[in-house]
Amino acid sequence: MNPIAARIRDFPTTVFSEFSALAQKHQAVNLGQGFPDFDGPEEICEAAIRAIRDGVNQYAISAGTVVLRQAIAEHAQRFYGQRVDPTTEVVVTSGATEALFDVTLGLVDPGDEVILFEPYYDSYVANVTMAGGTPRYVLLRPPDADHARWWYDPAELEALFNDKTKVIFVNTPHNPTGKIFDRAELEHIAGLCIRHDVLAVTDEVYEHIVFEPSRHLRLATLPGMAERTLTISSGGKSFSFTGWKIGWVIAVPALIDAIQKTHQFVTFAVSGPFQHAIAAALRLPDAYFAGLVQSYREKRDLLVDALTVAGLRPIAPEGSYFAMARIDHLGFADDFEFCRYLTRDIGVAAIPPTAFYVEHHRDHGRGLARFAFCKRDETLLAARDRLAALARR
């Protein structure tokens, strides 16, 4: 008897486990995993501590504390003009990762098809597989002679929609490419969803890390999309407290009911003190969010310059805190060989992006590497100094 359930039997060990261990073994500067090596604002920490001292230490309301759901609704109105009822249209989850799991299990039946842009965040395929759904893939391609940005072929996307299509996942700003889906692309996706009666799940955890002239637009705010879009975000990326795991889903009540029914049997509720702290974070003044973008723009530029000097060909991201770089001119067999060499011999860890492609599309990722710049300046400068050895290779 095989004790492992068939639904997870073929799941690989996450690529982050291999490269985190390799980085630790070789004392490499870790630009692989996407978590900051610094904490967010002190006032957010104080809000968590204050909540603990005020006795907010027992189970929270399953759907989320009233104070956080109200803050999420205010935030949606403030930044997007999106009207959200905090009592019926929000569920708080253990990070966006749980939100994605709840949404998938709450919406997808065996045999349903789910459209994913690839490269994709790695939990998407796992979630669809566990729900018994069938993932369908549309490629994001890097800039080329005809395209200044990461792009997809509209005809390829249109061809995937059929009477089995239940959901499309849209990650914007996108991990790992740093692409932001612009208005024309979102309107195209919205039109297809409406025409084929398909639900859209938007993963917007990098919503506040957007570099001009790009602009983040919520798919849910486009005509006809409020009733068919589930918007996912979290506090980890915007406020640099990824370990607190406070995420949420916004949707109309009929969809939120499905998410809450799943959530109640996954985690039931999440940390009360951290919910209070993220509520305070969402109400920070505009200056905080402007400063966040400026800080990350400087970090992005520092990394892009370092990669360029090292002989790589970086693709400057429009958003998020990741940058992809072309490596196909360096003579390595693939991205895994390059990233292992970079970690072992140069002392800088990156992630091979073929881990984010379905097997028969992996050739599209073999000539790329992903770097995270959510690091202190001294970390990025140390990486730059080590990358100089790559240029001398």
Coordinates of C-alpha atoms in Angstrom, one line a residue:
M1 CA 0.0 0.0 0.0
N2 CA 1.3 3.4 -0.9
P3 CA 0.5 5.6 2.1
I4 CA 0.8 8.9 0.1
A5 CA -2.5 10.1 -1.4
A6 CA -2.5 10.1 -5.2
R7 CA -3.4 13.8 -5.3
I8 CA 0.0 14.8 -4.0
R9 CA 2.1 11.8 -4.9
D10 CA 3.8 13.5 -7.9
F11 CA 4.3 16.9 -6.2
P12 CA 8.0 17.8 -6.3
T13 CA 9.9 19.4 -3.4
T14 CA 9.7 23.1 -3.8
V15 CA 12.6 24.7 -5.6
F16 CA 13.0 27.1 -2.7
S17 CA 14.0 24.2 -0.3
E18 CA 16.9 23.2 -2.6
F19 CA 18.3 26.7 -3.1
S20 CA 17.8 27.9 0.5
A21 CA 19.8 24.9 1.6
L22 CA 22.4 25.4 -1.1
A23 CA 22.7 29.1 -0.2
Q24 CA 23.2 28.3 3.5
K25 CA 25.8 25.6 2.7
H26 CA 27.9 28.0 0.6
Q27 CA 27.2 31.1 2.7
A28 CA 25.7 32.8 -0.4
V29 CA 23.9 36.1 -0.5
N30 CA 20.3 34.8 -0.8
L31 CA 18.4 36.7 -3.5
G32 CA 16.3 33.6 -4.1
Q33 CA 13.4 33.5 -1.7
G34 CA 11.1 36.5 -1.7
F35 CA 11.0 37.7 1.8
P36 CA 12.6 41.0 3.1
D37 CA 15.6 40.8 5.4
F38 CA 14.3 43.8 7.3
D39 CA 11.1 44.5 9.3
G40 CA 8.3 46.9 8.5
P41 CA 7.4 50.1 10.4
E42 CA 7.7 50.1 14.1
E43 CA 4.2 51.5 14.6
I44 CA 2.8 48.3 13.1
C45 CA 4.8 46.2 15.5
E46 CA 3.5 48.3 18.3
A47 CA 0.0 47.8 17.2
A48 CA 0.5 44.0 17.4
I49 CA 2.1 44.3 20.9
R50 CA -0.7 46.6 22.0
A51 CA -3.3 44.1 20.9
I52 CA -1.6 41.3 22.8
R53 CA -1.5 43.4 26.0
D54 CA -5.1 44.3 25.5
G55 CA -6.1 40.6 25.6
V56 CA -6.7 39.9 21.9
N57 CA -5.3 36.4 22.4
Q58 CA -8.1 34.0 21.9
Y59 CA -9.7 32.7 18.7
A60 CA -10.7 35.5 16.3
I61 CA -13.9 35.6 14.4
S62 CA -13.5 33.0 11.7
A63 CA -14.1 35.5 8.8
G64 CA -11.7 38.0 10.4
T65 CA -11.8 40.6 13.1
V66 CA -14.2 43.4 12.5
V67 CA -11.4 46.0 12.7
L68 CA -9.4 44.4 9.9
R69 CA -12.4 43.7 7.6
Q70 CA -13.4 47.3 8.0
A71 CA -9.8 48.4 7.2
I72 CA -9.7 46.2 4.1
A73 CA -12.9 47.8 2.8
E74 CA -11.6 51.3 3.5
H75 CA -8.4 50.5 1.7
A76 CA -10.3 49.2 -1.4
Q77 CA -12.3 52.4 -1.5
R78 CA -9.2 54.6 -0.9
F79 CA -6.9 53.2 -3.5
Y80 CA -9.3 51.8 -6.1
G81 CA -12.7 53.4 -5.6
Q82 CA -14.0 49.8 -4.9
R83 CA -17.0 49.6 -2.6
V84 CA -16.8 46.6 -0.3
D85 CA -19.2 45.5 2.4
P86 CA -16.8 44.4 5.3
T87 CA -19.5 42.2 6.8
T88 CA -20.4 40.1 3.8
E89 CA -17.7 40.6 1.2
V90 CA -14.4 39.9 3.0
V91 CA -12.7 36.8 4.5
V92 CA -9.4 37.0 6.3
T93 CA -7.0 34.0 5.8
S94 CA -3.6 32.8 6.8
G95 CA -1.8 34.7 4.1
A96 CA -2.6 34.8 0.4
T97 CA -1.4 31.2 0.1
E98 CA -4.4 30.0 2.2
A99 CA -6.7 32.4 0.3
L100 CA -5.6 30.8 -3.0
F101 CA -6.2 27.3 -1.5
D102 CA -9.6 28.2 -0.1
V103 CA -10.7 29.9 -3.4
T104 CA -9.6 26.9 -5.5
L105 CA -11.3 24.3 -3.2
G106 CA -14.3 26.4 -2.8
L107 CA -14.9 26.9 -6.6
V108 CA -13.3 24.1 -8.6
D109 CA -14.9 20.7 -9.1
P110 CA -13.2 17.6 -10.6
G111 CA -13.2 18.1 -14.4
D112 CA -13.3 21.9 -14.3
E113 CA -10.6 23.7 -16.2
V114 CA -8.5 26.5 -14.7
I115 CA -6.5 28.9 -16.9
L116 CA -3.1 29.9 -15.5
F117 CA -0.5 32.3 -17.0
E118 CA 3.0 30.8 -16.9
P119 CA 5.4 31.2 -15.4
Y120 CA 3.1 30.8 -12.4
Y121 CA 3.3 31.0 -8.7
D122 CA 4.0 27.4 -7.7
S123 CA 1.0 26.8 -5.4
Y124 CA -1.5 27.5 -8.2
V125 CA -1.0 24.2 -10.0
A126 CA -0.9 22.2 -6.7
N127 CA -4.2 23.8 -5.6
V128 CA -5.9 23.0 -8.9
T129 CA -4.6 19.5 -8.8
M130 CA -5.8 18.9 -5.2
A131 CA -9.2 20.2 -6.2
G132 CA -9.4 17.7 -9.1
G133 CA -9.4 20.5 -11.7
T134 CA -7.4 20.6 -14.9
P135 CA -4.9 23.4 -15.4
R136 CA -4.6 25.0 -18.8
Y137 CA -1.6 27.3 -19.6
V138 CA -1.0 30.5 -21.5
L139 CA 2.5 31.7 -21.9
L140 CA 3.9 35.0 -20.9
R141 CA 6.8 35.8 -23.2
P142 CA 9.6 38.2 -22.4
P143 CA 10.2 41.4 -24.3
D144 CA 11.4 41.0 -27.9
A145 CA 11.8 43.0 -31.1
D146 CA 8.0 43.6 -31.3
H147 CA 7.1 43.8 -27.6
A148 CA 8.6 46.2 -25.1
R149 CA 7.0 44.3 -22.1
W150 CA 6.2 40.8 -21.0
W151 CA 3.3 39.8 -23.2
Y152 CA 0.8 37.0 -24.1
D153 CA -0.8 36.1 -27.4
P154 CA -4.5 37.0 -27.2
A155 CA -5.4 34.2 -29.6
E156 CA -3.7 31.6 -27.4
L157 CA -5.7 32.8 -24.4
E158 CA -9.0 32.9 -26.3
A159 CA -8.5 29.3 -27.5
L160 CA -8.3 28.0 -23.9
F161 CA -11.8 29.2 -23.0
N162 CA -14.5 26.5 -23.4
D163 CA -17.6 25.2 -21.7
K164 CA -15.4 23.4 -19.1
T165 CA -13.5 26.6 -18.1
K166 CA -14.4 27.6 -14.5
V167 CA -11.7 30.0 -13.4
I168 CA -8.8 32.1 -14.7
F169 CA -6.0 33.1 -12.3
V170 CA -4.5 36.6 -12.9
N171 CA -1.4 37.5 -10.8
T172 CA -0.7 41.2 -11.1
P173 CA 1.9 42.6 -10.3
H174 CA 3.2 39.2 -11.5
N175 CA 5.7 36.9 -9.7
P176 CA 8.2 35.9 -11.1
T177 CA 8.3 38.3 -14.2
G178 CA 7.4 41.6 -12.6
K179 CA 4.8 42.2 -15.3
I180 CA 1.8 44.4 -14.6
F181 CA -1.3 43.6 -16.7
D182 CA -2.4 46.9 -18.2
R183 CA -5.9 48.1 -18.9
A184 CA -6.1 46.7 -22.4
E185 CA -5.0 43.2 -21.2
L186 CA -7.4 43.3 -18.3
E187 CA -10.3 44.4 -20.5
H188 CA -9.5 41.5 -22.9
I189 CA -9.5 39.0 -20.0
A190 CA -12.7 40.6 -18.6
G191 CA -14.5 40.3 -22.0
L192 CA -13.6 36.6 -22.2
C193 CA -14.8 35.9 -18.6
I194 CA -18.1 37.6 -19.3
R195 CA -18.6 35.9 -22.7
H196 CA -17.9 32.4 -21.3
D197 CA -19.3 32.9 -17.8
V198 CA -15.9 32.3 -16.1
L199 CA -14.7 33.4 -12.7
A200 CA -11.5 35.4 -12.2
V201 CA -9.2 35.1 -9.2
T202 CA -6.7 38.0 -9.0
D203 CA -3.6 37.6 -6.9
E204 CA -2.6 41.2 -6.0
V205 CA -0.2 40.8 -3.1
Y206 CA 2.4 43.2 -4.7
E207 CA -0.3 45.8 -5.4
H208 CA 1.7 48.6 -3.7
I209 CA 5.0 47.8 -5.3
V210 CA 4.4 49.4 -8.7
F211 CA 6.9 51.5 -10.7
E212 CA 5.9 54.4 -12.9
P213 CA 4.7 54.7 -15.5
S214 CA 3.0 51.4 -14.8
R215 CA -0.2 51.5 -12.8
H216 CA -2.0 48.7 -10.9
L217 CA -5.7 48.3 -11.9
R218 CA -8.1 45.9 -10.1
L219 CA -9.9 43.6 -12.5
A220 CA -12.8 43.6 -10.1
T221 CA -13.4 47.3 -10.9
L222 CA -14.0 46.8 -14.6
P223 CA -17.6 46.7 -15.9
G224 CA -19.3 43.4 -15.3
M225 CA -16.4 42.0 -13.2
A226 CA -17.4 42.8 -9.6
E227 CA -19.8 39.8 -9.4
R228 CA -17.3 37.3 -10.9
T229 CA -13.9 38.4 -9.5
L230 CA -12.3 37.2 -6.3
T231 CA -9.5 39.7 -5.2
I232 CA -6.7 38.3 -3.1
S233 CA -4.1 40.3 -1.3
S234 CA -2.1 40.3 2.0
G235 CA -0.1 42.4 4.4
G236 CA 3.2 40.6 4.0
K237 CA 4.6 42.3 0.9
S238 CA 3.2 45.8 1.4
F239 CA 4.4 46.0 5.0
S240 CA 7.4 43.6 5.2
F241 CA 5.9 41.2 7.7
T242 CA 5.7 38.1 5.6
G243 CA 5.8 35.8 8.7
W244 CA 2.6 37.2 10.1
K245 CA 0.6 35.5 7.4
I246 CA -2.4 37.8 7.2
G247 CA -4.2 37.6 3.8
W248 CA -7.8 38.2 2.6
V249 CA -10.3 37.6 -0.2
I250 CA -12.8 40.2 -1.4
A251 CA -15.8 39.1 -3.5
V252 CA -19.5 39.3 -3.6
P253 CA -21.5 37.5 -0.9
A254 CA -22.3 34.4 -3.0
L255 CA -18.6 33.8 -3.7
I256 CA -17.4 34.7 -0.2
D257 CA -19.8 32.1 1.2
A258 CA -17.9 29.4 -0.7
I259 CA -14.6 30.8 0.5
Q260 CA -15.7 31.0 4.1
K261 CA -17.1 27.4 4.0
T262 CA -13.6 26.2 3.0
H263 CA -11.7 28.5 5.3
Q264 CA -13.6 27.4 8.4
F265 CA -12.2 23.8 7.9
V266 CA -8.7 24.8 6.9
T267 CA -7.5 27.3 9.6
F268 CA -10.9 28.4 11.0
A269 CA -9.3 31.7 12.1
V270 CA -5.9 33.5 12.1
S271 CA -3.9 35.4 14.6
G272 CA -5.9 38.1 16.3
P273 CA -3.1 40.5 17.3
F274 CA -1.6 40.5 13.8
Q275 CA -5.0 41.2 12.3
H276 CA -5.2 44.3 14.5
A277 CA -1.7 45.3 13.4
I278 CA -2.4 44.9 9.7
A279 CA -5.6 47.0 10.1
A280 CA -3.4 49.8 11.4
A281 CA -1.0 49.2 8.5
L282 CA -3.7 49.6 5.9
R283 CA -4.6 53.0 7.4
L284 CA -1.0 54.4 7.2
P285 CA -0.8 57.7 5.4
D286 CA -0.1 58.1 1.7
A287 CA 3.5 59.0 2.5
Y288 CA 4.2 55.5 3.6
F289 CA 3.0 53.9 0.4
A290 CA 4.9 56.5 -1.7
G291 CA 8.1 55.8 0.4
L292 CA 7.7 52.0 -0.1
V293 CA 7.6 52.5 -3.9
Q294 CA 10.6 54.8 -3.9
S295 CA 12.6 52.5 -1.7
Y296 CA 11.9 49.5 -3.9
R297 CA 12.6 51.5 -7.1
E298 CA 16.1 52.2 -5.7
K299 CA 16.6 48.6 -4.8
R300 CA 15.4 47.5 -8.2
D301 CA 17.8 49.9 -10.0
L302 CA 20.7 48.8 -7.8
L303 CA 20.1 45.1 -8.7
V304 CA 19.5 45.7 -12.4
D305 CA 22.7 47.7 -12.6
A306 CA 24.6 44.9 -10.7
L307 CA 23.2 42.2 -13.0
T308 CA 24.1 44.3 -16.1
V309 CA 27.7 44.8 -15.0
A310 CA 28.0 41.1 -14.2
G311 CA 27.1 40.3 -17.9
L312 CA 23.5 39.2 -17.4
R313 CA 20.6 40.8 -19.3
P314 CA 18.1 41.9 -16.7
I315 CA 14.5 42.7 -17.6
A316 CA 13.5 45.6 -15.4
P317 CA 10.2 44.8 -13.7
E318 CA 7.1 47.0 -13.8
G319 CA 6.1 45.9 -10.3
S320 CA 6.8 43.3 -7.5
Y321 CA 10.2 42.8 -5.9
F322 CA 11.5 40.3 -8.4
A323 CA 13.6 40.8 -11.6
M324 CA 14.1 38.2 -14.3
A325 CA 17.4 38.2 -16.2
R326 CA 18.4 36.5 -19.4
I327 CA 21.3 34.0 -19.0
D328 CA 21.0 32.1 -22.3
H329 CA 24.1 33.8 -23.7
L330 CA 26.4 32.6 -20.9
G331 CA 26.8 29.0 -22.1
F332 CA 25.0 27.1 -19.3
A333 CA 22.9 24.1 -20.2
D334 CA 19.8 25.5 -18.4
D335 CA 18.7 27.7 -15.5
F336 CA 19.2 25.1 -12.8
E337 CA 22.9 24.6 -13.8
F338 CA 23.4 28.4 -13.9
C339 CA 21.7 29.0 -10.5
R340 CA 23.6 26.1 -8.8
Y341 CA 26.9 27.5 -10.2
L342 CA 26.0 31.1 -9.2
T343 CA 25.2 29.9 -5.6
R344 CA 28.1 27.6 -5.2
D345 CA 30.9 29.4 -7.0
I346 CA 29.9 33.1 -7.1
G347 CA 28.1 33.2 -3.7
V348 CA 24.8 34.6 -4.8
A349 CA 21.6 32.6 -4.8
A350 CA 18.9 33.0 -7.4
I351 CA 15.9 30.9 -8.4
P352 CA 15.7 28.9 -11.7
P353 CA 12.3 29.8 -13.2
T354 CA 11.6 26.5 -15.0
A355 CA 10.1 25.5 -11.7
F356 CA 7.3 27.8 -12.6
Y357 CA 6.5 26.3 -16.0
V358 CA 4.7 23.1 -16.9
E359 CA 7.1 20.5 -18.1
H360 CA 6.4 20.8 -21.8
H361 CA 6.9 24.6 -21.7
R362 CA 10.1 24.6 -19.7
D363 CA 12.3 25.6 -22.6
H364 CA 10.8 29.0 -22.2
G365 CA 12.4 29.4 -18.8
R366 CA 15.8 27.7 -19.3
G367 CA 17.5 30.9 -20.4
L368 CA 16.3 33.0 -17.4
A369 CA 17.0 33.4 -13.7
R370 CA 14.9 35.2 -11.0
F371 CA 16.4 37.5 -8.4
A372 CA 14.7 39.1 -5.4
F373 CA 15.5 42.6 -4.4
C374 CA 13.5 42.8 -1.2
K375 CA 16.7 43.1 0.7
R376 CA 18.7 45.7 2.7
D377 CA 20.9 47.9 0.6
E378 CA 24.0 46.3 2.2
T379 CA 22.7 42.9 1.2
L380 CA 22.3 44.0 -2.4
L381 CA 25.7 45.7 -2.4
A382 CA 27.3 42.5 -1.1
A383 CA 25.6 40.6 -4.0
R384 CA 26.9 43.2 -6.4
D385 CA 30.4 42.7 -5.2
R386 CA 30.2 39.0 -5.6
L387 CA 28.5 39.2 -9.0
A388 CA 31.6 41.1 -10.3
A389 CA 33.3 37.7 -10.3
L390 CA 30.8 36.5 -12.8
A391 CA 31.8 39.2 -15.2
R392 CA 35.4 38.0 -15.0
R393 CA 34.4 34.4 -15.6

